CSV table of C-alpha atoms and ligand atoms in Angstrom, one decimal:
chain,number,residue,atom,x,y,z
A,1,MET,CA,-69.4,132.9,227.7
A,2,PHE,CA,-67.1,130.3,226.2
A,3,LEU,CA,-64.9,130.3,229.3
A,4,LEU,CA,-68.0,129.8,231.6
A,5,SER,CA,-69.0,126.9,229.5
A,6,LEU,CA,-65.6,125.5,229.7
A,7,ILE,CA,-65.4,125.8,233.4
A,8,ILE,CA,-68.9,124.2,233.9
A,9,LEU,CA,-67.7,121.4,231.6
A,10,LEU,CA,-64.6,120.9,233.6
A,11,ILE,CA,-66.4,120.9,236.9
A,12,PHE,CA,-68.9,118.4,235.5
A,13,THR,CA,-66.2,116.1,234.2
A,14,TYR,CA,-64.4,116.3,237.6
A,15,GLY,CA,-67.6,115.5,239.4
A,16,PHE,CA,-68.4,112.6,237.1
A,17,LEU,CA,-64.9,111.3,237.4
A,18,TYR,CA,-65.1,111.5,241.3
A,19,VAL,CA,-68.5,109.5,241.3
A,20,TYR,CA,-67.3,106.9,238.8
A,21,LEU,CA,-64.1,106.4,240.7
A,22,LYS,CA,-66.0,106.0,244.2
A,23,LEU,CA,-68.4,103.6,242.5
A,24,THR,CA,-65.9,101.4,240.9
A,25,SER,CA,-63.4,101.2,243.9
A,26,GLY,CA,-63.8,97.6,245.1
A,27,ILE,CA,-65.0,97.2,248.6
A,28,CYS,CA,-64.6,93.9,250.5
A,29,LYS,CA,-68.3,93.0,251.2
A,30,CYS,CA,-67.5,89.9,253.1
A,31,SER,CA,-68.4,90.0,256.8
A,32,LYS,CA,-66.5,86.9,257.8
A,33,HIS,CA,-65.3,86.6,261.4
A,34,LEU,CA,-61.7,85.7,262.2
A,35,VAL,CA,-62.1,84.5,265.9
A,36,GLY,CA,-59.1,82.0,266.4
A,37,LYS,CA,-57.0,83.2,263.4
A,38,VAL,CA,-53.6,84.7,263.8
A,39,VAL,CA,-52.6,87.6,261.5
A,40,ILE,CA,-49.2,89.5,261.0
A,41,VAL,CA,-49.4,92.7,259.1
A,42,THR,CA,-46.1,94.3,258.5
A,43,GLY,CA,-46.1,97.9,258.5
A,44,GLY,CA,-49.4,97.7,260.3
A,45,ASN,CA,-48.7,101.0,262.2
A,46,ASN,CA,-49.9,103.5,259.5
A,47,GLY,CA,-51.6,103.9,256.0
A,48,ILE,CA,-53.1,100.9,254.4
A,49,GLY,CA,-51.5,98.6,256.8
A,50,PHE,CA,-53.1,100.2,259.7
A,51,GLU,CA,-56.6,100.1,258.1
A,52,THR,CA,-56.1,96.5,257.2
A,53,ALA,CA,-54.9,95.6,260.8
A,54,LYS,CA,-57.9,97.5,262.3
A,55,ASP,CA,-60.6,95.7,260.1
A,56,LEU,CA,-59.0,92.2,260.8
A,57,ALA,CA,-59.1,93.0,264.6
A,58,GLU,CA,-62.7,94.1,264.3
A,59,ARG,CA,-63.3,90.6,263.0
A,60,GLY,CA,-62.0,89.2,266.1
A,61,ALA,CA,-58.4,88.1,264.8
A,62,ARG,CA,-55.3,88.0,267.0
A,63,VAL,CA,-53.4,90.7,265.1
A,64,ILE,CA,-49.7,91.3,265.3
A,65,LEU,CA,-48.4,94.6,264.0
A,66,ALA,CA,-44.8,94.0,263.0
A,67,CYS,CA,-43.1,97.4,262.5
A,68,ARG,CA,-39.9,99.2,262.9
A,69,ASP,CA,-40.8,102.1,265.2
A,70,GLU,CA,-41.8,101.0,268.7
A,71,SER,CA,-43.6,104.2,269.9
A,72,ARG,CA,-45.6,104.4,266.6
A,73,GLY,CA,-46.2,100.6,266.7
A,74,ILE,CA,-47.7,100.8,270.4
A,75,ALA,CA,-49.7,103.8,269.7
A,76,ALA,CA,-51.3,102.0,266.7
A,77,ARG,CA,-51.9,99.0,268.8
A,78,ASP,CA,-53.6,101.1,271.5
A,79,LYS,CA,-55.6,102.9,268.9
A,80,ILE,CA,-56.9,99.5,267.2
A,81,ILE,CA,-57.7,98.1,270.8
A,82,ALA,CA,-59.7,101.2,271.6
A,83,THR,CA,-61.8,101.2,268.3
A,84,SER,CA,-62.2,97.5,267.8
A,85,GLY,CA,-62.7,96.5,271.4
A,86,ASN,CA,-60.5,93.5,270.6
A,87,ASN,CA,-57.6,93.2,273.1
A,88,ASP,CA,-55.7,90.6,271.2
A,89,VAL,CA,-53.6,93.1,269.3
A,90,TYR,CA,-49.8,93.2,269.6
A,91,TYR,CA,-46.8,95.1,268.5
A,92,ARG,CA,-43.7,93.2,267.6
A,93,HIS,CA,-40.4,94.8,266.5
A,94,LEU,CA,-39.6,94.1,262.8
A,95,ASP,CA,-37.0,96.2,260.9
A,96,LEU,CA,-36.9,94.9,257.2
A,97,ALA,CA,-33.7,96.9,256.7
A,98,SER,CA,-32.0,94.4,258.8
A,99,LEU,CA,-31.9,90.7,258.1
A,100,THR,CA,-30.9,90.0,261.7
A,101,SER,CA,-34.1,91.7,262.8
A,102,VAL,CA,-36.1,89.6,260.4
A,103,LYS,CA,-34.6,86.3,261.6
A,104,LYS,CA,-35.1,87.4,265.3
A,105,PHE,CA,-38.6,88.3,264.6
A,106,ALA,CA,-39.3,85.0,262.8
A,107,ASP,CA,-37.6,83.0,265.7
A,108,GLU,CA,-39.5,84.6,268.6
A,109,PHE,CA,-42.6,84.3,266.7
A,110,ILE,CA,-42.3,80.8,266.0
A,111,ARG,CA,-41.2,80.1,269.6
A,112,GLU,CA,-43.9,82.1,271.2
A,113,GLU,CA,-47.0,81.7,269.0
A,114,LYS,CA,-48.8,78.5,268.3
A,115,CYS,CA,-50.0,79.3,264.8
A,116,LEU,CA,-50.1,81.8,261.9
A,117,ASP,CA,-53.1,81.9,259.4
A,118,ILE,CA,-52.5,85.2,257.5
A,119,LEU,CA,-49.2,87.0,256.5
A,120,ILE,CA,-49.6,90.3,255.0
A,121,ASN,CA,-46.5,91.7,253.5
A,122,ASN,CA,-47.6,95.3,253.3
A,123,ALA,CA,-44.7,97.2,254.5
A,124,GLY,CA,-42.7,99.0,251.8
A,125,ILE,CA,-40.8,102.1,251.2
A,126,ASN,CA,-40.7,104.5,248.3
A,127,GLY,CA,-37.5,103.3,246.7
A,128,SER,CA,-34.9,104.7,248.9
A,129,ARG,CA,-31.6,106.5,248.2
A,130,ASN,CA,-28.7,104.6,246.8
A,131,VAL,CA,-27.6,103.1,250.1
A,132,ARG,CA,-26.9,99.7,251.4
A,133,THR,CA,-28.2,98.1,254.4
A,134,GLU,CA,-25.9,96.4,257.0
A,135,ASP,CA,-26.5,93.2,254.9
A,136,GLY,CA,-24.9,94.8,251.8
A,137,LEU,CA,-28.2,95.1,249.8
A,138,LEU,CA,-29.9,98.0,248.4
A,139,LEU,CA,-32.1,99.5,251.1
A,140,GLY,CA,-35.3,99.8,248.8
A,141,MET,CA,-34.9,96.4,247.3
A,142,GLN,CA,-34.3,94.7,250.7
A,143,THR,CA,-37.2,96.4,252.4
A,144,ASN,CA,-39.7,95.7,249.6
A,145,HIS,CA,-38.3,92.3,248.3
A,146,PHE,CA,-35.5,90.5,250.0
A,147,ALA,CA,-36.6,90.8,253.6
A,148,PRO,CA,-40.3,90.0,253.0
A,149,PHE,CA,-39.1,87.0,251.0
A,150,LEU,CA,-36.9,85.8,253.8
A,151,LEU,CA,-39.8,86.5,256.3
A,152,THR,CA,-42.2,84.6,254.3
A,153,CYS,CA,-39.9,81.6,254.0
A,154,LEU,CA,-39.1,81.6,257.7
A,155,LEU,CA,-42.6,81.6,258.8
A,156,PHE,CA,-43.7,79.1,256.3
A,157,PRO,CA,-43.7,76.2,258.8
A,158,LEU,CA,-46.3,78.0,260.9
A,159,LEU,CA,-48.5,79.0,257.9
A,160,LYS,CA,-48.3,75.4,256.6
A,161,SER,CA,-49.9,74.0,259.8
A,162,SER,CA,-52.8,76.4,259.5
A,163,ALA,CA,-56.1,75.0,258.2
A,164,SER,CA,-55.9,77.5,255.4
A,165,GLY,CA,-52.9,79.7,255.4
A,166,ARG,CA,-52.8,82.8,253.3
A,167,ILE,CA,-49.9,85.0,252.2
A,168,ILE,CA,-50.8,88.4,250.8
A,169,ASN,CA,-48.2,90.7,249.0
A,170,VAL,CA,-49.1,94.2,248.5
A,171,SER,CA,-47.6,95.0,245.1
A,172,SER,CA,-48.5,97.9,242.9
A,173,MET,CA,-49.4,98.9,239.5
A,174,ALA,CA,-46.0,100.5,239.5
A,175,HIS,CA,-44.6,97.1,238.3
A,176,ASN,CA,-45.8,98.2,234.8
A,177,ARG,CA,-42.9,100.6,234.6
A,178,ALA,CA,-40.3,98.2,235.6
A,179,THR,CA,-37.8,96.1,233.5
A,180,LEU,CA,-36.1,93.5,235.7
A,181,ASP,CA,-32.5,92.9,235.1
A,182,LEU,CA,-31.5,90.0,237.3
A,183,ASP,CA,-27.9,91.1,237.2
A,184,ASN,CA,-28.8,94.4,238.5
A,185,LEU,CA,-31.1,93.7,241.4
A,186,ASN,CA,-29.3,96.0,243.7
A,187,MET,CA,-28.8,98.7,241.1
A,188,GLU,CA,-25.1,97.9,240.9
A,189,LYS,CA,-24.9,99.0,237.3
A,190,GLU,CA,-26.3,102.4,238.0
A,191,THR,CA,-24.3,105.6,238.4
A,192,GLU,CA,-25.3,108.7,240.4
A,193,GLU,CA,-27.0,110.0,237.4
A,194,THR,CA,-29.0,106.9,236.2
A,195,TYR,CA,-30.0,105.8,239.6
A,196,SER,CA,-33.7,106.4,240.2
A,197,LYS,CA,-35.8,105.8,243.3
A,198,THR,CA,-38.8,105.4,241.4
A,199,HIS,CA,-37.3,102.7,239.3
A,200,VAL,CA,-36.3,100.9,242.5
A,201,TYR,CA,-39.8,101.0,243.7
A,202,ALA,CA,-41.2,99.7,240.4
A,203,VAL,CA,-38.7,96.7,240.2
A,204,SER,CA,-39.5,95.8,243.8
A,205,LYS,CA,-43.0,95.7,243.2
A,206,LEU,CA,-42.5,93.5,240.1
A,207,CYS,CA,-40.4,91.2,242.3
A,208,ASN,CA,-43.4,90.9,244.6
A,209,ILE,CA,-45.6,89.7,241.8
A,210,LEU,CA,-43.0,87.3,240.6
A,211,PHE,CA,-42.5,85.9,243.9
A,212,THR,CA,-46.1,85.3,244.2
A,213,VAL,CA,-46.0,83.3,241.1
A,214,GLU,CA,-43.1,81.1,242.1
A,215,LEU,CA,-44.2,80.7,245.7
A,216,SER,CA,-47.7,79.6,244.4
A,217,LYS,CA,-46.0,76.9,242.4
A,218,ARG,CA,-44.1,75.8,245.3
A,219,LEU,CA,-47.0,75.8,247.6
A,220,LYS,CA,-48.9,73.3,245.4
A,221,GLY,CA,-50.2,70.4,247.5
A,222,THR,CA,-50.3,72.5,250.7
A,223,LYS,CA,-53.4,74.4,251.9
A,224,VAL,CA,-51.5,77.7,251.8
A,225,THR,CA,-52.3,80.2,249.1
A,226,THR,CA,-50.5,83.4,248.0
A,227,ASN,CA,-51.8,86.2,246.0
A,228,SER,CA,-50.5,89.8,245.3
A,229,LEU,CA,-52.5,93.0,244.6
A,230,HIS,CA,-52.6,96.6,243.6
A,231,PRO,CA,-54.3,98.7,246.3
A,232,GLY,CA,-55.2,101.4,243.9
A,233,VAL,CA,-53.9,104.9,243.9
A,234,VAL,CA,-54.0,105.7,247.4
A,235,ASP,CA,-53.4,108.9,249.2
A,236,THR,CA,-50.5,107.8,251.3
A,237,ASP,CA,-47.0,109.4,252.1
A,238,ILE,CA,-45.4,107.0,249.6
A,239,LEU,CA,-47.4,108.4,246.8
A,240,ASP,CA,-46.6,111.9,248.0
A,241,GLU,CA,-43.0,111.2,247.6
A,242,ILE,CA,-43.0,109.5,244.3
A,243,TYR,CA,-45.6,111.2,242.0
A,244,PHE,CA,-46.5,114.5,243.3
A,245,LYS,CA,-43.4,116.2,244.7
A,246,TYR,CA,-43.4,119.3,242.7
A,247,VAL,CA,-47.0,119.7,241.7
A,248,HIS,CA,-49.0,121.1,244.5
A,249,LEU,CA,-52.0,122.3,242.8
A,250,LEU,CA,-52.5,119.0,240.8
A,251,LYS,CA,-52.1,117.2,244.1
A,252,ALA,CA,-54.9,119.2,245.8
A,253,LEU,CA,-57.1,118.6,242.7
A,254,ALA,CA,-56.1,114.9,242.5
A,255,LYS,CA,-56.6,114.1,246.2
A,256,PRO,CA,-60.4,113.7,246.2
A,257,LEU,CA,-59.9,111.3,243.2
A,258,LEU,CA,-57.6,109.0,245.1
A,259,LYS,CA,-58.5,106.3,247.4
A,260,ASN,CA,-58.4,107.0,251.0
A,261,ARG,CA,-56.6,104.5,253.2
A,262,TRP,CA,-59.6,102.5,254.2
A,263,GLU,CA,-60.5,102.1,250.5
A,264,GLY,CA,-56.9,101.3,249.8
A,265,ALA,CA,-57.0,98.3,252.3
A,266,GLN,CA,-60.0,96.7,250.8
A,267,THR,CA,-58.4,94.4,248.3
A,268,THR,CA,-55.9,93.3,251.0
A,269,ILE,CA,-58.9,92.5,253.4
A,270,TYR,CA,-60.7,90.8,250.7
A,271,LEU,CA,-57.7,88.4,250.0
A,272,ALA,CA,-57.2,87.8,253.6
A,273,VAL,CA,-60.9,86.9,254.6
A,274,SER,CA,-63.1,86.1,251.6
A,275,PRO,CA,-64.1,82.5,251.0
A,276,GLU,CA,-64.3,83.2,247.4
A,277,VAL,CA,-60.6,83.1,247.1
A,278,GLU,CA,-59.7,80.2,249.3
A,279,ASN,CA,-58.6,78.1,246.6
A,280,VAL,CA,-57.1,80.8,244.4
A,281,SER,CA,-53.3,81.2,244.4
A,282,GLY,CA,-50.6,82.9,242.4
A,283,LYS,CA,-52.9,85.6,241.1
A,284,TYR,CA,-52.9,89.4,241.0
A,285,PHE,CA,-55.8,91.5,242.3
A,286,ARG,CA,-57.2,95.0,242.2
A,287,ASP,CA,-60.4,96.6,243.4
A,288,CYS,CA,-61.3,93.0,245.0
A,289,LYS,CA,-61.1,91.4,241.5
A,290,MET,CA,-58.7,89.3,239.8
A,291,VAL,CA,-57.0,91.0,237.0
A,292,ASN,CA,-54.2,90.4,234.6
A,293,VAL,CA,-50.7,91.7,235.4
A,294,GLY,CA,-49.5,94.6,233.2
A,295,THR,CA,-46.4,93.3,231.6
A,296,ASP,CA,-44.9,90.2,229.9
A,297,GLN,CA,-42.2,90.1,232.5
A,298,ALA,CA,-44.8,90.0,235.4
A,299,ARG,CA,-46.2,86.6,234.0
A,300,ASP,CA,-42.9,85.1,233.2
A,301,VAL,CA,-42.8,81.9,235.1
A,302,GLU,CA,-39.0,81.3,234.3
A,303,LEU,CA,-38.0,84.7,235.3
A,304,ALA,CA,-39.9,84.1,238.6
A,305,ARG,CA,-37.9,80.9,239.2
A,306,LYS,CA,-34.7,82.6,238.4
A,307,LEU,CA,-35.5,85.6,240.6
A,308,TRP,CA,-36.2,83.0,243.5
A,309,GLU,CA,-32.9,81.4,243.1
A,310,ILE,CA,-30.8,84.6,242.8
A,311,SER,CA,-32.6,85.9,245.8
A,312,GLU,CA,-31.7,82.9,247.9
A,313,LYS,CA,-28.2,83.3,246.8
A,314,LEU,CA,-28.0,87.1,247.6
A,315,LEU,CA,-29.7,86.3,251.0
A,316,ASN,CA,-27.5,83.2,251.5
A,317,PHE,CA,-30.4,81.3,252.4
A,318,LYS,CA,-32.1,78.0,251.1
A,319,SER,CA,-35.8,77.7,251.4
A,320,ASN,CA,-37.0,74.3,252.0
A,321,PHE,CA,-40.1,74.1,250.0
B,401,NAG,C1,-39.2,108.5,251.0
B,401,NAG,O1,-37.8,108.9,250.7
B,401,NAG,C2,-37.4,110.0,251.5
B,401,NAG,C3,-36.0,110.2,251.1
B,401,NAG,O2,-35.8,110.7,249.7
B,401,NAG,C4,-37.5,109.7,252.8
B,401,NAG,O3,-37.1,110.9,253.7
B,401,NAG,C5,-39.0,109.4,253.3
B,401,NAG,O4,-39.0,109.0,254.6
B,401,NAG,C6,-39.3,108.2,252.4
B,401,NAG,N1,-40.8,108.0,252.7
B,401,NAG,C7,-41.3,106.8,253.0
B,401,NAG,C8,-42.8,106.8,253.3
B,401,NAG,O5,-40.5,105.9,253.2
B,402,NAG,C1,-44.2,88.5,248.7
B,402,NAG,O1,-43.1,89.3,248.2
B,402,NAG,C2,-41.9,88.9,248.9
B,402,NAG,C3,-41.0,90.0,248.4
B,402,NAG,O2,-40.8,89.9,247.1
B,402,NAG,C4,-41.5,87.5,248.6
B,402,NAG,O3,-40.4,87.2,249.3
B,402,NAG,C5,-42.6,86.7,249.3
B,402,NAG,O4,-42.3,85.4,249.0
B,402,NAG,C6,-43.9,87.1,248.5
B,402,NAG,N1,-45.0,86.3,249.1
B,402,NAG,C7,-45.8,86.1,248.3
B,402,NAG,C8,-47.1,85.3,248.9
B,402,NAG,O5,-45.9,86.1,247.2
B,403,NAG,C1,-62.2,75.1,247.6
B,403,NAG,O1,-61.8,73.7,247.6
B,403,NAG,C2,-62.5,72.8,248.5
B,403,NAG,C3,-61.8,71.5,248.5
B,403,NAG,O2,-61.7,71.0,247.2
B,403,NAG,C4,-63.9,72.9,248.2
B,403,NAG,O3,-64.7,72.1,249.2
B,403,NAG,C5,-64.4,74.3,248.3
B,403,NAG,O4,-65.8,74.4,248.0
B,403,NAG,C6,-63.6,75.1,247.3
B,403,NAG,N1,-64.1,76.6,247.6
B,403,NAG,C7,-64.4,77.4,246.5
B,403,NAG,C8,-64.8,78.8,246.9
B,403,NAG,O5,-64.3,77.0,245.3
């Protein structure tokens, strides 16, 4: 009898949690059209990036999927064209693990496209093993932080000439778990034992937030805004890798409570289209609402400035704004 009550209670709690989470999951209610707008979504070929790109294509935007794998990029493009009926969707090769690729992408884009209205830095990896890229930076940090930084700076001239440029960074609540050490950005102080993939992910996501803070300062006086966000706990491959590697049952139970990819894309879409945020910059969002960042470091303006300068140095690059 006791066991039965307990089971019923558990089922009830689970059901309640499910309904609660679905109801509080922020949905972008704005139906704004984007005809005439040009959008880049990095990593637009799968997961949240794909859902974001598809939604923006349905609104009539010219959408560029910037991703590494050509066949997957083209397959995603075809799928978006088929479902949205918008033919103005393209694949362009971008490999964030190579700064040469980032520069090539930006050069060609600037040469071939007339404008850029929305840049969505969505692509990211789950932290990476302790390996360096051809540019000598830690793979996970380059993909999630250094390369998007460079890309944003290089594309800035185009964004600036847009009537209302928006730069959106997909960060994560994982930034809460990070402590940033500016002398250890590429985990040079770690040994085989202390190196942690999860830590790299958390640090890179904190960097996304700090960059948004510093970039928004540098953008004052322009019409370009920049914001970062936490998409929610979304059922994607990245999450699989990080949190649930050994816990299959828990994973099966947790899955319905997580956001699906469409839900996970909502805050990004909101920041890309909603007139409500047209003058908002340097802020952090989740569930389509502005919220506070999780740690003191994430709102440390001085740390943000230093991170910007160190990143420029490590990239051997000087931004001109
Ligand atoms: C996560 O890391 C593993 C290596 O540990 C890699 O095989 C996998 O492709 C990564 N997943 C993503 C989504 O990058
Ligand atoms: C997004 O994050 C990247 C990497 O941290 C950074 O370079 C870029 O400036 C950020 N963009 C915005 C809009 O914050
Ligand atoms: C944003 O600023 C412009 C110019 O100052 C103003 O016309 C517009 O109403 C503002 N939008 C919002 C949503 O506050």
